[in-house]
Short mmCIF file of C-alpha atoms in Angstrom, two decimals:
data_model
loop_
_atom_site.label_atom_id
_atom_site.label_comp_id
_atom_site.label_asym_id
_atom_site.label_seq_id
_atom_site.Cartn_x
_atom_site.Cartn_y
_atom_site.Cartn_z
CA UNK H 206 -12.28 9.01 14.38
CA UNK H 207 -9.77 6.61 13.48
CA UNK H 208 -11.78 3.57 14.76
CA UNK H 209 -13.89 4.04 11.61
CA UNK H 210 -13.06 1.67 9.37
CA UNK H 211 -13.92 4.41 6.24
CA UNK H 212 -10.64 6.86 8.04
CA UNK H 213 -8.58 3.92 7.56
CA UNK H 214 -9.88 3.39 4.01
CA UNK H 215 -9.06 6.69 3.54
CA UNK H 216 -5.35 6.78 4.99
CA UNK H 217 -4.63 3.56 3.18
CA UNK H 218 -5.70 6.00 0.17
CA UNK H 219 -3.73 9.16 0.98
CA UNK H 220 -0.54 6.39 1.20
CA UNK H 221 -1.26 5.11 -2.38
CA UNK H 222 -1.44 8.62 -3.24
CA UNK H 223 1.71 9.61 -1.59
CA UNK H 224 3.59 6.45 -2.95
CA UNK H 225 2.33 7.60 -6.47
CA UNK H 226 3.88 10.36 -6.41
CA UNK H 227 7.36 9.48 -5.67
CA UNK H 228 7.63 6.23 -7.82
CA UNK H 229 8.11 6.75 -11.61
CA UNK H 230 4.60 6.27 -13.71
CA UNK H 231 6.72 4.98 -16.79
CA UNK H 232 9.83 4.40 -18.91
CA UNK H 233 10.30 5.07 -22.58
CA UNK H 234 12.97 3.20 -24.26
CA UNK H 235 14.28 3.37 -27.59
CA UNK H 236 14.38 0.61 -30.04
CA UNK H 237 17.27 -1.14 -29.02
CA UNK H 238 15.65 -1.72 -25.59
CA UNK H 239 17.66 0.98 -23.73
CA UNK H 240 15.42 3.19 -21.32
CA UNK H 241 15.47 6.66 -23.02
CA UNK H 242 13.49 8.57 -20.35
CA UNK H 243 11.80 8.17 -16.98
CA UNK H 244 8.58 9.76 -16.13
CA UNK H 245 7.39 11.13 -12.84
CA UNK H 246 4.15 12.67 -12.23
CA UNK H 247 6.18 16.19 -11.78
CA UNK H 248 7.48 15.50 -15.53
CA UNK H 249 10.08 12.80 -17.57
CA UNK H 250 13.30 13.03 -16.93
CA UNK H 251 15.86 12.51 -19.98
CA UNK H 252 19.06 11.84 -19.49
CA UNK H 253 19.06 14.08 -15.47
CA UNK H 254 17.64 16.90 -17.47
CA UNK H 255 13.53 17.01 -16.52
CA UNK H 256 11.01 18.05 -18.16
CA UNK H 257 8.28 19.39 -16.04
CA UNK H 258 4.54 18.45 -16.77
CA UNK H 259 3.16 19.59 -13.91
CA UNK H 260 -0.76 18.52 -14.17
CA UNK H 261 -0.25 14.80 -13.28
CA UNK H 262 1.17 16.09 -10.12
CA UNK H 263 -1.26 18.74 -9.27
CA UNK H 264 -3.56 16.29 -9.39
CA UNK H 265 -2.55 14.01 -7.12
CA UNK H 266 -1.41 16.89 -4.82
CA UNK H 267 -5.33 17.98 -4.95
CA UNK H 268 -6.41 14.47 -4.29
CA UNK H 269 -4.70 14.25 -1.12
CA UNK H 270 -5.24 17.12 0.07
CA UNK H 271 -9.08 16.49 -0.05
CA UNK H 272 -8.70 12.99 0.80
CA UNK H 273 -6.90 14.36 3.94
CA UNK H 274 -10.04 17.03 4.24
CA UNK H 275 -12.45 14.27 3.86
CA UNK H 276 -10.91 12.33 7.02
CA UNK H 277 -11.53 14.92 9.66
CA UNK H 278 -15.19 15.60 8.57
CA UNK H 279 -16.20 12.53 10.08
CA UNK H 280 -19.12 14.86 12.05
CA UNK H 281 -20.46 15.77 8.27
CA UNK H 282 -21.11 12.11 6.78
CA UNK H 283 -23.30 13.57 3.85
CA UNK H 284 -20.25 15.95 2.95
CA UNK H 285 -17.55 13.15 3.31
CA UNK H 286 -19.57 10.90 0.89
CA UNK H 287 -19.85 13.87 -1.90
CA UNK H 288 -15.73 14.13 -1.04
CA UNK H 289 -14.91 10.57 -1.50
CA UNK H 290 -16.92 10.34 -4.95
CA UNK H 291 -14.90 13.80 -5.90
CA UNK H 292 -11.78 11.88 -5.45
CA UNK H 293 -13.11 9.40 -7.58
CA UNK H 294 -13.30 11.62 -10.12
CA UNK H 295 -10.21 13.20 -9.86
CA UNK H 296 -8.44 10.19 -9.94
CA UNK H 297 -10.36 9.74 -13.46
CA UNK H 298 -9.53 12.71 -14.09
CA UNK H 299 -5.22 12.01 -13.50
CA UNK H 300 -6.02 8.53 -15.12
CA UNK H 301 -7.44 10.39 -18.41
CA UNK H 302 -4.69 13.12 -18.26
CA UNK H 303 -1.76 10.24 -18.33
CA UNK H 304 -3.37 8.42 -20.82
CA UNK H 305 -3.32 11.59 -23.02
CA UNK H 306 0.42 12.10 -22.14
CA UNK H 307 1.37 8.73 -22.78
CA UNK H 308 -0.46 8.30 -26.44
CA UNK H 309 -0.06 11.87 -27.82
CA UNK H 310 2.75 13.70 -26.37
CA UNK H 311 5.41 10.65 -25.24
CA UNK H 312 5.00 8.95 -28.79
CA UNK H 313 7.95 10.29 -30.46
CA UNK H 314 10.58 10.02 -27.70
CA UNK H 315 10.03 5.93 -27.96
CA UNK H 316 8.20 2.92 -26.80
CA UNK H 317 6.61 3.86 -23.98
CA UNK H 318 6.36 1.42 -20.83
CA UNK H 319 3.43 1.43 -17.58
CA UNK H 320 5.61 0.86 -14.26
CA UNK H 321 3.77 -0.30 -11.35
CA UNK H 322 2.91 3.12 -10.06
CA UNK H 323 1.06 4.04 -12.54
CA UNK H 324 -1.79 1.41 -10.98
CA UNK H 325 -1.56 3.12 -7.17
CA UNK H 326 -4.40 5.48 -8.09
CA UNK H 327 -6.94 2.62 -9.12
CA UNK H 328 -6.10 0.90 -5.50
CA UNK H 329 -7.01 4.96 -4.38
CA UNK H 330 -10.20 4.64 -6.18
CA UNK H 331 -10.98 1.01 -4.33
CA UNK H 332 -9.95 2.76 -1.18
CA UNK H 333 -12.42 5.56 -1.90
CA UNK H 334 -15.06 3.47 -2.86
CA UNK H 335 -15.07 1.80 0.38
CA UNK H 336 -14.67 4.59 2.40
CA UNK H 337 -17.98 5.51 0.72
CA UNK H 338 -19.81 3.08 1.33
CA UNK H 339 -18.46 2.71 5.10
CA UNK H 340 -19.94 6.50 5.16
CA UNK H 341 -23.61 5.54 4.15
CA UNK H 342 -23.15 2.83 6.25
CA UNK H 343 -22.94 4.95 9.42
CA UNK H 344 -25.44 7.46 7.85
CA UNK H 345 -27.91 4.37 7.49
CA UNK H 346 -27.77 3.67 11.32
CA UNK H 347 -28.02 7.13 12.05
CA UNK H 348 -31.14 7.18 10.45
CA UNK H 349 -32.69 3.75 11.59
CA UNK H 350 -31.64 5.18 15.07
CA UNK H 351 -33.68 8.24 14.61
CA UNK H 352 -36.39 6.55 13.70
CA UNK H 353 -36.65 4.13 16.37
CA UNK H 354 -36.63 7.49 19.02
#
C-alpha cells in the first residue's frame, strides 16, 4: 500500500489538510494597519473572544476523513478515483465557502488579508489530482494485463 506512489500523494494531502486547519486562513486589520481579527477555519477570533463559523472547518474535517478512506481502498481503484475527484470538489466547495466569508460577511470588521494557509487546500487539490491519475494508471495495467491472459 504505501509503495504506491498515489498513497503518498494522498498523505502529502491529508498533511496539507491537517496544516490548514491549524494555521490562520486570514487577518483583518483596521485602517490604521493594526490586525483587528484573526481567522481560523473553526471561526475569527477578535480580540481572544472567537467567533465560531464552523463550515470552513467541517469541511476540511470531511476532506480528510475521506482522503484518509480513499488511502486504504487501494483493492477498489475505480472507487478511489470517484474519492479523489470528491475531494476535489470539496475542496471547491471550502474554497467557494471562504470566498463567500471573506467578501460578504468579513467586510465590515476591516480590510481583510489571505495568509499563507489559505493556499494549503489548492496544493490538496494538486495532491488529489495526482493521486488520480496514479489510480488510472494502475487500473490501465490492470487492464492491458488482462488482456494479454
Amino acid at each position: 500500500m504505501i509503495q504506491r506512489r498515489q498513497t503518498v500523494y494522498l498523505l502529502l494531502a491529508l498533511a496539507s489538510l491537517i496544516v490548514c486547519l491549524c494555521l490562520p486562513i486570514g487577518k483583518i486589520d483596521d485602517t490604521a494597519g493594526k490586525v483587528v481579527a484573526v481567522w481560523y477555519n473553526y471561526g475569527l477570533t477578535v480580540n481572544n473572544v472567537v467567533t465560531v463559523h464552523p463550515l470552513l472547518f467541517v469541511e476540511l474535517i470531511v476532506t480528510g476523513v475521506l482522503t484518509l478512506i480513499t488511502i486504504f481502498l487501494y483493492h477498489r481503484r475505480k472507487l478511489q478515483m470517484t474519492l479523489c475527484l470528491g475531494c476535489i470538489f470539496l475542496c471547491g466547495v471550502w474554497y467557494g465557502s471562504y470566498a463567500f466569508y471573506a467578501s460578504e460577511t468579513f467586510d465590515q470588521l476591516g480590510t481583510f488579508k489571505f495568509c499563507f494557509a489559505a493556499c494549503l487546500p489548492l496544493v490538496a487539490v494538486i495532491f488529489f489530482f495526482l493521486a488520480r491519475k496514479g489510480v488510472k494508471h494502475d487500473e490501465d495495467l490492470i487492464k492491458s494485463m488482462d488482456r494479454i491472459r
